């Protein structure tokens, strides 16, 4: 569904709501109003047919009061400047909310990766790093994977950065292959974090996860691991969609077998024992937990009225428009906001950066235990703020917690007058 480009404005509205509820110092709001820097670059790539093609790309650094900028790089044909700016801002609030010593950033390369050969993808990735090398570094700005990027691409990033700067610094990028100093558990981290937060929420709001039904839009890195971890907790995954189509089985789908099917055939479509379902039908399914784990702006004013789940757990960044958010609230549907629900990825990115700084590596159990604690603490803080009545929704409460941390740091650094 095509949406007007108003991503950044939407995040600003979310901040405004929380700012009003907590009577935020207007100076803090002013400092967060615009990103600190957005770099636009043109990346020339020699294509396999010997022609040169130039790709447009962005790195937006929203705010760094809490520490070096941090955030993923997305390869997508819709990753325009406005979207990248909004995603960078979400990173500022996400890192602040879970208490990481990072600011917020995001990168976007306008391309359709499915149309690129392996060689073209590598040349584009390396070209992007060369273009943004002057503004990134382990203490400046640390990229990571996001939509359509992965550990392999992060490996090229680290290598290219080493060639440009003449020093090998693994901490310049997170989400790397383990062979290059990547962290155990990073690939699974966002999906695992979704499960930890959902489990905390289930205890707080009294939902029995065993037997709870879940529908998941998107079966990429985030959606597929979220499905597996929730399935391991006893949830019944009744529907899954990807960009090609979807599958539905009210008696439950085994996400491990579904992944094998997807790896073999390229899509979840046609998985044994299921019937087809569209993305829009999935969003309107009657279920306990609806998990948008794909693109932004999926729940809108047009379709939110049809949503019949008990909870929406936002695994994607920005899947719910403000209009849809209000409709869901009126319907009594609980929304666990993106900056809380999907913070597991950047949290393990932080662990990876710490391990790189120390050159001392942790076991997967250690990583998972620490992740569980960060996610549970973040949930508790949001939940307490929510209960205190100041925040009307978990989203407003989450922004209040994040803004509080940002305001304190701005005050301590002397960015605002007191
Ligand atoms: N792309 C992920 C996110 O949106 C992770 C970012 C990171 O690890 O820096 O949170």
Short mmCIF file of C-alpha atoms and ligand atoms in Angstrom, two decimals:
data_model
loop_
_atom_site.label_atom_id
_atom_site.label_comp_id
_atom_site.label_asym_id
_atom_site.label_seq_id
_atom_site.Cartn_x
_atom_site.Cartn_y
_atom_site.Cartn_z
CA UNK A 1 0.00 0.00 0.00
CA UNK A 2 1.56 3.35 -0.96
CA UNK A 3 1.62 5.91 1.81
CA UNK A 4 2.37 9.62 1.66
CA UNK A 5 5.91 10.37 2.83
CA UNK A 6 5.42 11.62 6.35
CA UNK A 7 7.52 9.23 8.37
CA UNK A 8 9.56 11.82 10.24
CA UNK A 9 6.49 13.90 11.04
CA UNK A 10 4.88 10.80 12.55
CA UNK A 11 7.78 10.22 14.97
CA UNK A 12 7.67 13.92 15.90
CA UNK A 13 3.99 13.52 16.75
CA UNK A 14 4.75 10.54 19.00
CA UNK A 15 7.40 12.55 20.83
CA UNK A 16 4.99 15.46 21.18
CA UNK A 17 2.39 13.27 22.89
CA UNK A 18 4.88 12.05 25.49
CA UNK A 19 6.41 15.52 25.86
CA UNK A 20 2.99 16.94 26.78
CA UNK A 21 2.23 14.09 29.20
CA UNK A 22 5.54 14.55 31.06
CA UNK A 23 5.84 18.34 30.67
CA UNK A 24 9.19 17.96 28.94
CA UNK A 25 11.56 20.92 28.94
CA UNK A 26 10.88 22.62 25.56
CA UNK A 27 14.64 23.02 25.05
CA UNK A 28 15.02 19.23 24.99
CA UNK A 29 12.24 18.95 22.43
CA UNK A 30 13.89 21.66 20.35
CA UNK A 31 17.21 19.80 20.36
CA UNK A 32 15.49 16.60 19.22
CA UNK A 33 13.33 18.28 16.58
CA UNK A 34 15.69 17.73 13.63
CA UNK A 35 18.47 15.18 13.08
CA UNK A 36 21.95 16.51 13.78
CA UNK A 37 23.21 15.47 10.36
CA UNK A 38 21.99 13.72 7.23
CA UNK A 39 24.62 12.81 4.69
CA UNK A 40 23.42 12.14 1.14
CA UNK A 41 25.78 10.20 -1.07
CA UNK A 42 25.86 8.88 -4.63
CA UNK A 43 27.50 5.49 -5.03
CA UNK A 44 28.81 4.56 -8.47
CA UNK A 45 28.76 0.81 -9.05
CA UNK A 46 30.21 -1.11 -11.98
CA UNK A 47 27.43 -3.47 -12.96
CA UNK A 48 27.97 -6.95 -14.39
CA UNK A 49 27.01 -5.72 -17.88
CA UNK A 50 29.95 -3.23 -17.72
CA UNK A 51 27.73 -0.17 -17.39
CA UNK A 52 28.00 2.17 -14.40
CA UNK A 53 24.97 2.78 -12.25
CA UNK A 54 24.76 5.42 -9.51
CA UNK A 55 22.78 4.60 -6.36
CA UNK A 56 21.52 7.25 -3.98
CA UNK A 57 22.01 6.61 -0.25
CA UNK A 58 21.74 8.32 3.11
CA UNK A 59 23.19 8.13 6.59
CA UNK A 60 21.16 10.11 9.08
CA UNK A 61 22.60 10.83 12.53
CA UNK A 62 19.70 11.94 14.67
CA UNK A 63 21.13 12.61 18.12
CA UNK A 64 24.23 11.59 20.06
CA UNK A 65 23.78 13.03 23.53
CA UNK A 66 23.99 9.53 25.06
CA UNK A 67 26.96 8.25 23.04
CA UNK A 68 28.10 7.36 19.52
CA UNK A 69 25.36 7.22 16.89
CA UNK A 70 24.01 3.69 16.35
CA UNK A 71 21.67 2.12 13.86
CA UNK A 72 21.26 -0.21 10.92
CA UNK A 73 21.63 0.15 7.17
CA UNK A 74 18.63 -0.71 5.04
CA UNK A 75 18.77 -1.69 1.36
CA UNK A 76 15.33 -0.94 -0.03
CA UNK A 77 13.73 0.91 -2.92
CA UNK A 78 11.65 2.99 -0.46
CA UNK A 79 14.50 3.91 1.89
CA UNK A 80 14.28 7.61 1.05
CA UNK A 81 15.56 10.49 3.15
CA UNK A 82 12.32 10.99 5.10
CA UNK A 83 12.08 7.32 6.04
CA UNK A 84 15.74 7.11 7.04
CA UNK A 85 15.37 10.25 9.19
CA UNK A 86 12.38 8.75 11.00
CA UNK A 87 14.17 5.44 11.56
CA UNK A 88 17.22 7.30 12.91
CA UNK A 89 15.00 9.13 15.39
CA UNK A 90 13.41 5.83 16.46
CA UNK A 91 16.94 4.58 17.21
CA UNK A 92 17.60 7.59 19.47
CA UNK A 93 14.50 6.74 21.52
CA UNK A 94 15.07 2.97 21.40
CA UNK A 95 18.66 3.20 22.69
CA UNK A 96 17.62 5.69 25.38
CA UNK A 97 14.69 3.52 26.45
CA UNK A 98 16.76 0.38 27.02
CA UNK A 99 19.58 2.37 28.62
CA UNK A 100 22.30 1.88 26.00
CA UNK A 101 25.15 4.42 25.81
CA UNK A 102 24.32 5.19 22.17
CA UNK A 103 22.60 7.82 20.09
CA UNK A 104 20.40 7.13 17.09
CA UNK A 105 21.23 6.82 13.40
CA UNK A 106 20.09 4.96 10.30
CA UNK A 107 21.30 4.40 6.79
CA UNK A 108 19.39 3.66 3.63
CA UNK A 109 20.55 2.67 0.17
CA UNK A 110 17.88 3.14 -2.50
CA UNK A 111 18.02 -0.11 -4.44
CA UNK A 112 16.19 -3.35 -5.10
CA UNK A 113 18.61 -5.98 -3.76
CA UNK A 114 16.69 -8.79 -5.48
CA UNK A 115 17.81 -7.30 -8.82
CA UNK A 116 21.52 -7.24 -7.91
CA UNK A 117 24.01 -10.05 -8.50
CA UNK A 118 26.26 -11.13 -5.61
CA UNK A 119 29.15 -9.13 -7.08
CA UNK A 120 27.03 -6.00 -7.60
CA UNK A 121 25.74 -6.24 -4.04
CA UNK A 122 29.30 -6.43 -2.70
CA UNK A 123 30.50 -3.48 -4.80
CA UNK A 124 27.47 -1.42 -3.73
CA UNK A 125 28.06 -2.30 -0.03
CA UNK A 126 31.74 -1.40 -0.20
CA UNK A 127 30.96 1.79 -2.12
CA UNK A 128 28.50 2.86 0.57
CA UNK A 129 31.09 2.38 3.31
CA UNK A 130 33.69 4.39 1.37
CA UNK A 131 31.11 7.16 0.95
CA UNK A 132 30.19 7.37 4.65
CA UNK A 133 33.65 6.46 6.06
CA UNK A 134 34.42 10.05 7.11
CA UNK A 135 31.49 10.11 9.54
CA UNK A 136 31.55 6.57 11.01
CA UNK A 137 33.86 4.86 13.51
CA UNK A 138 33.69 2.84 16.75
CA UNK A 139 33.38 6.04 18.82
CA UNK A 140 31.46 8.07 16.23
CA UNK A 141 28.75 6.11 14.49
CA UNK A 142 28.33 2.33 14.37
CA UNK A 143 26.22 0.81 11.58
CA UNK A 144 24.53 -2.61 11.77
CA UNK A 145 22.15 -4.77 9.72
CA UNK A 146 18.56 -3.78 8.98
CA UNK A 147 16.13 -4.69 6.21
CA UNK A 148 17.84 -6.70 3.41
CA UNK A 149 21.30 -6.46 5.00
CA UNK A 150 23.00 -9.19 7.01
CA UNK A 151 26.20 -10.42 8.66
CA UNK A 152 27.87 -11.07 5.31
CA UNK A 153 27.36 -7.44 4.24
CA UNK A 154 28.63 -6.25 7.65
CA UNK A 155 31.78 -8.31 7.01
CA UNK A 156 32.39 -6.33 3.79
CA UNK A 157 31.72 -3.10 5.71
CA UNK A 158 34.42 -3.86 8.30
CA UNK A 159 36.88 -4.89 5.64
CA UNK A 160 36.28 -1.83 3.46
CA UNK A 161 36.52 0.50 6.45
CA UNK A 162 39.87 -1.11 7.37
CA UNK A 163 41.13 -0.52 3.82
CA UNK A 164 40.00 3.11 3.79
CA UNK A 165 41.34 4.02 7.23
CA UNK A 166 44.33 1.69 7.29
CA UNK A 167 43.35 0.27 10.69
CA UNK A 168 41.30 -2.81 11.45
CA UNK A 169 38.57 -1.78 13.87
CA UNK A 170 35.87 -4.45 14.30
CA UNK A 171 33.86 -2.17 16.61
CA UNK A 172 32.94 0.14 13.70
CA UNK A 173 30.08 -2.17 12.74
CA UNK A 174 27.92 -4.67 14.64
CA UNK A 175 26.04 -7.70 13.41
CA UNK A 176 29.27 -9.02 11.88
CA UNK A 177 30.02 -12.68 11.23
CA UNK A 178 31.31 -14.38 14.40
CA UNK A 179 34.61 -15.01 12.55
CA UNK A 180 35.18 -11.21 12.49
CA UNK A 181 34.24 -10.50 16.10
CA UNK A 182 30.48 -10.70 15.75
CA UNK A 183 28.57 -11.62 18.89
CA UNK A 184 27.03 -14.99 19.55
CA UNK A 185 23.26 -14.62 19.42
CA UNK A 186 23.20 -11.37 17.42
CA UNK A 187 21.35 -12.85 14.43
CA UNK A 188 18.55 -14.18 16.63
CA UNK A 189 18.57 -11.19 19.03
CA UNK A 190 15.65 -9.11 17.73
CA UNK A 191 13.34 -12.14 17.56
CA UNK A 192 14.51 -13.35 20.97
CA UNK A 193 13.90 -9.88 22.42
CA UNK A 194 10.36 -9.91 21.00
CA UNK A 195 9.75 -13.12 22.93
CA UNK A 196 11.23 -11.78 26.20
CA UNK A 197 9.11 -8.61 26.05
CA UNK A 198 5.98 -10.58 25.12
CA UNK A 199 6.62 -12.93 28.05
CA UNK A 200 7.03 -10.00 30.46
CA UNK A 201 3.84 -8.41 29.12
CA UNK A 202 2.01 -11.73 29.42
CA UNK A 203 2.84 -11.88 33.13
CA UNK A 204 1.93 -8.22 33.68
CA UNK A 205 -1.35 -8.28 31.76
CA UNK A 206 -2.36 -11.86 32.53
CA UNK A 207 -2.14 -13.64 29.18
CA UNK A 208 -1.34 -17.35 29.10
CA UNK A 209 1.33 -17.72 26.40
CA UNK A 210 0.84 -21.47 26.21
CA UNK A 211 -1.77 -21.95 23.54
CA UNK A 212 -1.99 -18.23 22.71
CA UNK A 213 -2.51 -17.73 18.97
CA UNK A 214 -0.10 -15.55 16.99
CA UNK A 215 -0.12 -14.20 13.43
CA UNK A 216 3.11 -12.84 11.97
CA UNK A 217 3.47 -10.47 9.03
CA UNK A 218 6.99 -10.96 7.64
CA UNK A 219 9.26 -14.00 7.84
CA UNK A 220 12.67 -12.38 7.51
CA UNK A 221 15.30 -12.29 10.23
CA UNK A 222 12.96 -10.71 12.79
CA UNK A 223 9.67 -12.45 12.00
CA UNK A 224 11.10 -15.95 11.63
CA UNK A 225 13.04 -15.89 14.90
CA UNK A 226 10.14 -14.27 16.75
CA UNK A 227 7.94 -17.11 15.44
CA UNK A 228 10.42 -19.78 16.56
CA UNK A 229 10.96 -18.37 20.06
CA UNK A 230 7.24 -17.81 20.66
CA UNK A 231 6.52 -21.32 19.38
CA UNK A 232 9.09 -22.63 21.89
CA UNK A 233 7.11 -20.79 24.61
CA UNK A 234 4.00 -22.70 23.58
CA UNK A 235 2.34 -20.12 21.31
CA UNK A 236 0.36 -21.40 18.37
CA UNK A 237 1.52 -19.68 15.16
CA UNK A 238 -1.64 -19.66 13.03
CA UNK A 239 -0.53 -17.48 10.10
CA UNK A 240 2.61 -16.12 8.47
CA UNK A 241 3.06 -13.96 5.37
CA UNK A 242 6.04 -12.81 3.33
CA UNK A 243 6.30 -10.54 0.28
CA UNK A 244 5.08 -13.32 -2.03
CA UNK A 245 2.03 -14.51 -0.08
CA UNK A 246 1.08 -16.23 3.13
CA UNK A 247 -0.01 -19.38 4.92
CA UNK A 248 -2.79 -20.03 7.42
CA UNK A 249 -3.50 -23.04 9.61
CA UNK A 250 -5.78 -22.58 12.63
CA UNK A 251 -4.33 -25.73 14.19
CA UNK A 252 -0.84 -24.18 14.21
CA UNK A 253 2.26 -24.00 12.01
CA UNK A 254 5.71 -25.29 12.98
CA UNK A 255 7.98 -22.28 12.19
CA UNK A 256 11.12 -24.46 12.06
CA UNK A 257 9.64 -26.57 9.27
CA UNK A 258 8.23 -23.47 7.63
CA UNK A 259 11.74 -21.96 7.53
CA UNK A 260 13.09 -25.09 5.85
CA UNK A 261 10.30 -24.87 3.28
CA UNK A 262 11.05 -21.18 2.71
CA UNK A 263 14.78 -21.81 2.26
CA UNK A 264 13.99 -24.51 -0.30
CA UNK A 265 11.28 -22.70 -2.28
CA UNK A 266 12.03 -19.01 -1.68
CA UNK A 267 8.69 -18.29 0.02
CA UNK A 268 6.39 -19.49 2.82
CA UNK A 269 3.70 -20.05 0.16
CA UNK A 270 2.40 -23.56 -0.35
CA UNK A 271 3.61 -25.00 2.98
CA UNK A 272 2.00 -28.40 3.58
CA UNK A 273 -1.30 -28.40 5.43
CA UNK A 274 -1.92 -24.66 5.16
CA UNK A 275 -4.28 -22.53 3.14
CA UNK A 276 -3.23 -19.27 1.44
CA UNK A 277 -3.73 -15.94 3.17
CA UNK A 278 -2.92 -12.38 2.11
CA UNK A 279 -1.10 -9.84 4.22
CA UNK A 280 -4.26 -7.77 4.67
CA UNK A 281 -6.25 -10.86 5.71
CA UNK A 282 -3.55 -11.74 8.24
CA UNK A 283 -3.76 -8.29 9.84
CA UNK A 284 -7.52 -8.81 10.28
CA UNK A 285 -7.28 -12.34 11.75
CA UNK A 286 -8.82 -13.12 15.10
CA UNK A 287 -5.84 -14.04 17.30
CA UNK A 288 -4.20 -13.21 20.60
CA UNK A 289 -0.96 -11.69 19.31
CA UNK A 290 -0.51 -9.90 15.99
CA UNK A 291 3.12 -9.28 15.07
CA UNK A 292 3.86 -6.91 12.20
CA UNK A 293 7.49 -7.79 11.39
CA UNK A 294 7.88 -6.29 7.94
CA UNK A 295 7.68 -2.74 6.60
CA UNK A 296 6.44 0.42 8.32
CA UNK A 297 2.92 1.86 8.00
CA UNK A 298 1.10 -1.47 7.76
CA UNK A 299 -1.67 -0.75 10.27
CA UNK A 300 -3.40 2.37 8.99
CA UNK A 301 -6.65 4.33 9.38
CA UNK A 302 -8.06 2.15 6.57
CA UNK A 303 -7.46 -1.29 8.08
CA UNK A 304 -7.08 -0.75 11.86
CA UNK A 305 -10.85 -0.99 12.29
CA UNK A 306 -10.70 -4.59 11.04
CA UNK A 307 -7.99 -5.70 13.49
CA UNK A 308 -9.34 -8.42 15.80
CA UNK A 309 -6.30 -9.38 17.89
CA UNK A 310 -5.83 -8.80 21.62
CA UNK A 311 -2.29 -7.46 21.32
CA UNK A 312 -0.11 -5.93 18.64
CA UNK A 313 3.60 -6.55 19.24
CA UNK A 314 5.53 -4.22 16.93
CA UNK A 315 8.52 -6.18 15.68
CA UNK A 316 8.92 -3.85 12.68
CA UNK A 317 9.92 -0.22 13.05
CA UNK A 318 6.91 2.09 12.76
CA UNK A 319 4.29 -0.45 11.59
CA UNK A 320 1.34 1.50 13.06
CA UNK A 321 0.33 4.98 11.89
CA UNK A 322 -0.83 7.44 14.61
CA UNK A 323 -4.41 7.23 13.28
CA UNK A 324 -4.33 3.43 13.51
CA UNK A 325 -2.80 3.67 16.97
CA UNK A 326 -5.79 5.68 18.18
CA UNK A 327 -8.24 3.26 16.59
CA UNK A 328 -6.51 0.30 18.27
CA UNK A 329 -6.52 2.12 21.60
CA UNK A 330 -10.27 2.80 21.28
CA UNK A 331 -10.82 -0.88 20.52
CA UNK A 332 -8.96 -1.80 23.71
CA UNK A 333 -6.11 -3.52 21.82
CA UNK A 334 -2.81 -3.42 23.68
CA UNK A 335 0.11 -2.23 21.56
CA UNK A 336 3.67 -3.07 22.61
CA UNK A 337 5.60 -0.35 20.81
CA UNK A 338 8.50 -0.92 18.41
CA UNK A 339 11.11 0.96 20.45
CA UNK A 340 10.51 -1.54 23.26
CA UNK A 341 9.52 -4.71 21.42
CA UNK A 342 12.33 -4.80 18.85
CA UNK A 343 15.15 -3.38 20.99
CA UNK A 344 16.78 -6.81 21.34
CA UNK A 345 18.76 -6.35 18.12
CA UNK A 346 20.50 -3.14 19.09
CA UNK A 347 20.99 -4.44 22.63
CA UNK A 348 23.06 -7.38 21.41
CA UNK A 349 24.78 -4.96 18.99
CA UNK A 350 25.84 -3.07 22.10
CA UNK A 351 27.12 -6.33 23.64
CA UNK A 352 29.05 -6.97 20.43
CA UNK A 353 30.65 -3.51 20.57
CA UNK A 354 31.60 -4.04 24.23
CA UNK A 355 33.15 -7.42 23.37
CA UNK A 356 35.09 -5.81 20.49
CA UNK A 357 36.35 -3.05 22.78
CA UNK A 358 37.60 -5.62 25.29
CA UNK A 359 38.63 -8.22 22.71
CA UNK A 360 37.01 -10.68 25.10
CA UNK A 361 34.10 -12.80 23.92
CA UNK A 362 31.06 -14.17 25.70
CA UNK A 363 29.16 -17.43 25.30
CA UNK A 364 25.71 -17.46 23.75
CA UNK A 365 24.17 -18.24 27.17
CA UNK A 366 25.83 -15.15 28.64
CA UNK A 367 24.54 -12.98 25.79
CA UNK A 368 21.00 -14.35 26.14
CA UNK A 369 20.94 -13.91 29.90
CA UNK A 370 22.08 -10.30 29.64
CA UNK A 371 19.58 -9.65 26.84
CA UNK A 372 16.75 -11.05 28.93
CA UNK A 373 17.65 -8.74 31.81
CA UNK A 374 17.85 -5.62 29.62
CA UNK A 375 14.49 -6.40 27.98
CA UNK A 376 12.78 -7.27 31.28
CA UNK A 377 14.10 -4.12 32.99
CA UNK A 378 13.00 -1.96 30.05
CA UNK A 379 9.55 -3.53 30.11
CA UNK A 380 9.25 -2.97 33.89
CA UNK A 381 10.18 0.69 33.57
CA UNK A 382 7.67 1.27 30.79
CA UNK A 383 4.99 -0.66 32.64
CA UNK A 384 5.52 1.33 35.86
CA UNK A 385 5.26 4.61 33.96
CA UNK A 386 2.14 3.28 32.23
CA UNK A 387 0.58 2.29 35.57
CA UNK A 388 1.46 5.62 37.17
CA UNK A 389 -1.26 6.99 34.90
CA UNK A 390 0.97 9.61 33.30
CA UNK A 391 1.21 7.70 30.05
CA UNK A 392 -2.06 6.61 28.53
CA UNK A 393 -0.52 3.90 26.38
CA UNK A 394 2.59 1.75 26.53
CA UNK A 395 3.92 3.78 23.58
CA UNK A 396 3.54 7.10 25.36
CA UNK A 397 5.07 5.54 28.48
CA UNK A 398 8.03 4.18 26.47
CA UNK A 399 8.71 7.61 24.95
CA UNK A 400 8.46 9.18 28.40
CA UNK A 401 11.13 6.84 29.78
CA UNK A 402 13.38 7.52 26.76
CA UNK A 403 12.88 11.29 26.86
CA UNK A 404 13.63 11.36 30.58
CA UNK A 405 17.05 9.78 29.93
CA UNK A 406 17.79 12.08 27.01
CA UNK A 407 16.77 15.15 29.03
CA UNK A 408 19.01 14.16 31.95
CA UNK A 409 22.01 13.66 29.66
CA UNK A 410 21.39 16.97 27.87
CA UNK A 411 21.23 18.73 31.21
CA UNK A 412 24.41 17.02 32.43
CA UNK A 413 26.27 17.96 29.23
CA UNK A 414 25.13 21.55 29.48
CA UNK A 415 23.12 21.47 26.25
CA UNK A 416 20.13 23.09 27.93
CA UNK A 417 19.93 25.92 30.42
CA UNK A 418 18.57 24.99 33.82
N1 LIG B 1 18.35 -2.44 12.66
C1 LIG B 1 18.09 -2.79 14.02
C2 LIG B 1 17.06 -1.85 14.62
O1 LIG B 1 16.28 -1.25 13.92
C3 LIG B 1 19.35 -2.91 14.85
C4 LIG B 1 20.26 -1.70 14.86
C5 LIG B 1 21.61 -1.95 15.49
O2 LIG B 1 21.89 -3.05 15.90
O3 LIG B 1 22.36 -0.96 15.57
O4 LIG B 1 16.93 -1.74 15.81
#
